[in-house]
Coordinates of C-alpha atoms in Angstrom, one line a residue:
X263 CA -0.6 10.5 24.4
X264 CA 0.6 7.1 24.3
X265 CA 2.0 5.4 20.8
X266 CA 4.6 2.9 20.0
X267 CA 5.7 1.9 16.5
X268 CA 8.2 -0.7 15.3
X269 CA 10.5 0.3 12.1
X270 CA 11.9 -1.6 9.6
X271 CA 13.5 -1.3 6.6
X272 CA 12.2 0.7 3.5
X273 CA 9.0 -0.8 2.1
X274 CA 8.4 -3.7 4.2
X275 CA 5.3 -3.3 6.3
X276 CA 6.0 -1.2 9.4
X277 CA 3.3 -1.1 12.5
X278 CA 2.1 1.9 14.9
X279 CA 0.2 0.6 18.2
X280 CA -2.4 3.6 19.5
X281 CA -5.2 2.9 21.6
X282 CA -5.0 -0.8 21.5
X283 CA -5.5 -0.8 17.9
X284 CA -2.7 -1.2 15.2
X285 CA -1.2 0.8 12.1
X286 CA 0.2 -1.6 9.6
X287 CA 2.1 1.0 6.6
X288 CA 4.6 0.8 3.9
X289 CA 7.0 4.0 3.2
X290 CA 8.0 4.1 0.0
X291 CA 10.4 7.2 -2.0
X292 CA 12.3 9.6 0.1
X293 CA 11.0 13.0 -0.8
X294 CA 10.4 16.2 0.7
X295 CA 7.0 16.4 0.7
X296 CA 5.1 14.1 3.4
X297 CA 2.2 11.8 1.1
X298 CA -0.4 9.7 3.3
X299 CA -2.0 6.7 0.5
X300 CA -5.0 4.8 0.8
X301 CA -5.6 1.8 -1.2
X302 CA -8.8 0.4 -2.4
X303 CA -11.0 -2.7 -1.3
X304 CA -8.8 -5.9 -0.9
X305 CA -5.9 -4.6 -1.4
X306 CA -2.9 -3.3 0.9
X307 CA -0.6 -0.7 1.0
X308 CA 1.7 -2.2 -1.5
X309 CA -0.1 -0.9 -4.3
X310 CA 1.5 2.2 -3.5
X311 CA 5.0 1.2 -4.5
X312 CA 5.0 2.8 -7.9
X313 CA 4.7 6.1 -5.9
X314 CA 8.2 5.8 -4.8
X315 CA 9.9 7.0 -8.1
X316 CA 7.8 11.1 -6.8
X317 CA 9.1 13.4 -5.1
X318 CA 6.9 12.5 -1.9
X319 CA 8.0 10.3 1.1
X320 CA 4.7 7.9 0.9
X321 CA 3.6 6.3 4.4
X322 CA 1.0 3.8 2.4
X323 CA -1.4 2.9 5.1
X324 CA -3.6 -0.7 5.0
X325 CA -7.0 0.2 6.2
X326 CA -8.9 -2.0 8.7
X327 CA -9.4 -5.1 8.4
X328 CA -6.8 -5.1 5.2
X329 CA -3.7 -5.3 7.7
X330 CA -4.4 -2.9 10.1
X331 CA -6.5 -3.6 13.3
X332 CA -9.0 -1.9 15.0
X333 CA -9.6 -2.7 18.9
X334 CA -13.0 -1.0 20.2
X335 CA -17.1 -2.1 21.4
X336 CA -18.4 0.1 18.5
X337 CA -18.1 0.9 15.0
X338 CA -15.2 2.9 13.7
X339 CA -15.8 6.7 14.0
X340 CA -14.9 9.4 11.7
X341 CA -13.4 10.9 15.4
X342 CA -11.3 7.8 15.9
X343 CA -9.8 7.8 12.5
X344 CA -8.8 11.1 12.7
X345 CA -7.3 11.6 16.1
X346 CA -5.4 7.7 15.1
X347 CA -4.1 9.7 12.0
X348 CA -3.1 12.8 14.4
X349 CA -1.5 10.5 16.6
X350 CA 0.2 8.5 13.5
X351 CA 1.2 12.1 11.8
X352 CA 2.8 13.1 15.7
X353 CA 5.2 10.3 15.7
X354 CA 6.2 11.0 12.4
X355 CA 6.8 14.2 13.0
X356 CA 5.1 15.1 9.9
X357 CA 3.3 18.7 10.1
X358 CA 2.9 19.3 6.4
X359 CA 1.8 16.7 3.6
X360 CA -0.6 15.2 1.0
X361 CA -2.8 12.5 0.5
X362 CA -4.0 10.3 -2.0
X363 CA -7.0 8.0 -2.2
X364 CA -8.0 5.1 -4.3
X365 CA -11.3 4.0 -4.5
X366 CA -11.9 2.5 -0.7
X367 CA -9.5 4.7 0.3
X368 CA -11.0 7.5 -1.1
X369 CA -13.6 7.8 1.7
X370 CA -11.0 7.4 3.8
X371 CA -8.8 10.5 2.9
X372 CA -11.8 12.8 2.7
X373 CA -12.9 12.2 6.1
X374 CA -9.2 13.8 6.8
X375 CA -9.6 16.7 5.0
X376 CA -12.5 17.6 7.5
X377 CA -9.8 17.6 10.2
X378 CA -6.6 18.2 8.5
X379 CA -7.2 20.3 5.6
X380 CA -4.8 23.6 7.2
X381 CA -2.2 21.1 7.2
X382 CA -2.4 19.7 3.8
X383 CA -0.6 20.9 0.0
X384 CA -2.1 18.4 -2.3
X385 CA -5.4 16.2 -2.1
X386 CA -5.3 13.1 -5.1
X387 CA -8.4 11.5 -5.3
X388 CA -8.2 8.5 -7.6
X389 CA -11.9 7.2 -8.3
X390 CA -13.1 7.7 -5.2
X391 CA -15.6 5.8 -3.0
X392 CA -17.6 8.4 -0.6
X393 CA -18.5 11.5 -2.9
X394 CA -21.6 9.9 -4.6
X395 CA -23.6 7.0 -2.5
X396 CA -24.3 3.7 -3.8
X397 CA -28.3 2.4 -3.4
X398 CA -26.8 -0.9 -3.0
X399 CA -24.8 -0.3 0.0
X400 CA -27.3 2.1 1.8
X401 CA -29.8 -0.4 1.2
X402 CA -27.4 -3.1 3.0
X403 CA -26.0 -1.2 5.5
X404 CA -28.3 1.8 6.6
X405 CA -30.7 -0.6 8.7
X406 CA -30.3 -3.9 10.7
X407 CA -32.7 -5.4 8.8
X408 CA -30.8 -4.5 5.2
X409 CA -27.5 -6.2 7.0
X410 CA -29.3 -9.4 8.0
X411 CA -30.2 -9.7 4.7
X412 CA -27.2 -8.7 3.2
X413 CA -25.6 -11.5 5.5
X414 CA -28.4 -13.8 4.3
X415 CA -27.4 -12.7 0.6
X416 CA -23.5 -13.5 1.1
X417 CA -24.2 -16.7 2.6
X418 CA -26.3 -17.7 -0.2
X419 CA -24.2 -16.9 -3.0
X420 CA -26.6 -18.2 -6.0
X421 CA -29.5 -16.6 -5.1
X422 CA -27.0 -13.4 -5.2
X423 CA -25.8 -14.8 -8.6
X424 CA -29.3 -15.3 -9.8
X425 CA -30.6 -12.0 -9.1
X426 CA -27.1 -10.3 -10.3
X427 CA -27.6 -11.6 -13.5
X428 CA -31.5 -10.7 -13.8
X429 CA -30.9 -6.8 -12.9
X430 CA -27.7 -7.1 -15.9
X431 CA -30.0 -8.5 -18.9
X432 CA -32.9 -5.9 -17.3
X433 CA -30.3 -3.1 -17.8
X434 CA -30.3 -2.3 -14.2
X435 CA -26.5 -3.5 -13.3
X436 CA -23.6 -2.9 -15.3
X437 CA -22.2 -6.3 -16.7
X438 CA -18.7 -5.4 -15.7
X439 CA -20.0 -4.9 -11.7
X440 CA -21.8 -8.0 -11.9
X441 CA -18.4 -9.8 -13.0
X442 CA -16.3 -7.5 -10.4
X443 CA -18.7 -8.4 -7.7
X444 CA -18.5 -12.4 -8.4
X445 CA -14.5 -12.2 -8.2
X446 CA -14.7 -10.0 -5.2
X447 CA -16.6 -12.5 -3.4
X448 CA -15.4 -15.8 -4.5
X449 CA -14.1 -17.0 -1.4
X450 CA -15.6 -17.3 1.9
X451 CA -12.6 -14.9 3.2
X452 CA -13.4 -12.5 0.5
X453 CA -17.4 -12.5 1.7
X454 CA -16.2 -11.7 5.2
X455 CA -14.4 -8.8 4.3
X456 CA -17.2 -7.2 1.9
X457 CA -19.3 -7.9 4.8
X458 CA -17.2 -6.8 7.7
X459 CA -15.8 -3.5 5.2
X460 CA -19.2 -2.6 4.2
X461 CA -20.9 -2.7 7.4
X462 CA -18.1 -1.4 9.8
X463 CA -17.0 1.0 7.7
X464 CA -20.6 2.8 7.2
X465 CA -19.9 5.7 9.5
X466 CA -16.6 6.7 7.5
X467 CA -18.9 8.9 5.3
X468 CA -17.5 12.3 4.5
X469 CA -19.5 15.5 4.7
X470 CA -18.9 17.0 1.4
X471 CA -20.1 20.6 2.3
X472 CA -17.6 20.8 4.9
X473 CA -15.0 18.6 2.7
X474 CA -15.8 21.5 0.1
X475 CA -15.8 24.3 2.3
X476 CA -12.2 23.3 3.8
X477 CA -11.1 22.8 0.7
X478 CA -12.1 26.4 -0.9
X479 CA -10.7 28.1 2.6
X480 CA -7.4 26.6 2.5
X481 CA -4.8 26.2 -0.6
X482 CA -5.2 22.1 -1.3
X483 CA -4.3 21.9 -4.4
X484 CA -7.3 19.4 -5.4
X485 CA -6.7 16.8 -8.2
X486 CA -9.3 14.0 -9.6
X487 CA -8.2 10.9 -11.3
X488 CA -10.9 9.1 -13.6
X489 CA -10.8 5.8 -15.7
X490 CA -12.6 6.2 -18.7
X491 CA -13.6 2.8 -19.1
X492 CA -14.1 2.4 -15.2
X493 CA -17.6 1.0 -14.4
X494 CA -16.9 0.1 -10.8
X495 CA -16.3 3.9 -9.8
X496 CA -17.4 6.2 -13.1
X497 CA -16.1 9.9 -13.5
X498 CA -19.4 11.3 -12.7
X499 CA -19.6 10.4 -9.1
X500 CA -17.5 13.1 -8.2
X501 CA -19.4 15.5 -9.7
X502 CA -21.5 16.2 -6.2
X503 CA -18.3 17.5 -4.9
X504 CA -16.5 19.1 -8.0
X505 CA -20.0 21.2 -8.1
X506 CA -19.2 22.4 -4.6
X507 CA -15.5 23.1 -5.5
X508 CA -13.9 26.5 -6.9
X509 CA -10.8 25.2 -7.8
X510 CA -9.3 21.6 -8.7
X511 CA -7.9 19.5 -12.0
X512 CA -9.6 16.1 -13.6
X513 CA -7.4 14.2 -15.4
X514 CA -9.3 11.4 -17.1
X515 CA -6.6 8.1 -18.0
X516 CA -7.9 5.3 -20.5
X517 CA -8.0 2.5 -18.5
X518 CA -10.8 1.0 -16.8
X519 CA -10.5 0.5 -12.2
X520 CA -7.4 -1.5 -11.7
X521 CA -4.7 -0.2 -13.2
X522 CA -5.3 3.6 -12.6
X523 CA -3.0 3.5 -9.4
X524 CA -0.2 2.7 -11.8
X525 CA -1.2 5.1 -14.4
X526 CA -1.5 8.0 -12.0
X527 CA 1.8 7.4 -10.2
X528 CA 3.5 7.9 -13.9
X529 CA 1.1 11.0 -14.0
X530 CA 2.5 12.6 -10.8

């Protein structure tokens, strides 16, 4: 197996080379217990800071496309994310850890637990994407045709306004997505990413009965974090795997999506 990775000091963003493609992380706190972090849509790995006051030693990853780099002729795999992570978790020499998952990222750490889950003490899922699907992004991203007109859409940003704003006053989109979606894609940058996230990311899809059967044959301690006032991710789109689950906690914080990264850190 060939790796490399460059360190640098404590918190500042750290790189590990596998297969061509690139690793940017953060490590944050300095305890016993191993914690893998994934952050959410347009964010980085930084987000995880407030983590360092636990008792984990947090390697916060950037996903794809978010600081990290992918180098291959097809779509990222669920395959090729786990054997980068085994091959990330070998040079660390980490046998034993956690992880945690914030929205984006959410999808991201349960695809690991098909793989990992003998190997992992906690699972912190903090509204996570990839337990209940959206009909907006299987409708862009399941076909070829839905993407070229999702690309058509994103290049066309008031006719996406215009219809944004009809499905709100017909009840059929919540106002607060309708405003998140506008300030997500403000910039021609920030359309590239939804477009290039959306679409290359649509095989990282976690199979929840083996997710849930992993889960209930190994001792993960399983925990869910929920904003009561969230509207991007709500507390009941976990409730396909919870219902599959024997054991785990749900601690519901008042806050709405962006600060529950904080609020959870003070939590843990």
């Amino acid at each position: 197996m060939q790796y490399l990775y460059r360190m640098n000091t404590v918190g500042s963003t750290q790189f590990f080379s596998f297969e061509q493609s690139q690793i940017a992380y953060r490590v944050f706190g300095n305890g016993p217990t191993a914690l893998l972090a994934f952050h959410g849509f347009g964010q980085n790995g930084a987000v995880f800071e407030p983590l360092a006051a636990t008792r984990f030693t947090v390697y916060a990853i950037d996903l794809y496309y978010h600081g990290s780099t992918f180098v291959g002729n097809d779509l990222l795999t669920k395959s090729d994310w786990q054997r980068f992570i085994d091959a990330f978790l070998q040079a660390h020499r980490i046998d034993r850890f956690s992880l945690i998952g914030f929205s984006l990222g959410g999808r991201f750490a349960l695809t690991l637990v098909e793989a990992f889950a003998g190997q992992l003490d906690q699972l912190l899922l903090i509204a996570p994407d990839g337990i209940t699907r959206s009909f907006w992004y299987e409708l862009a991203t399941s076909t070829a045709a839905g993407r070229a007109l999702f690309r058509y859409v994103l290049r066309h940003l008031p006719l996406l306004s215009y219809f944004g704003h009809r499905l709100v006053r017909l009840g059929l989109l919540n106002r607060t997505v309708m405003r998140f979606a506008e300030i997500s894609l403000a910039t021609p940058e920030q359309r590239t990413l939804v477009y290039q996230t959306w679409t290359q990311f649509r095989h990282i899809r976690p199979d929840l009965e083996i997710v849930s059967t992993q889960l209930i044959a190994n001792p993960v301690r399983v925990r869910f974090f929920t904003g009561e006032f969230d509207r991007i991710v709500p507390g009941n789109y976990i409730l396909p795997l919870t219902k599959r689950l024997r054991h785990y906690e749900v601690t519901v914080l008042k806050t709405g999506h962006n600060r529950l990264i904080e609020l959870v850190a003070e939590k843990v």
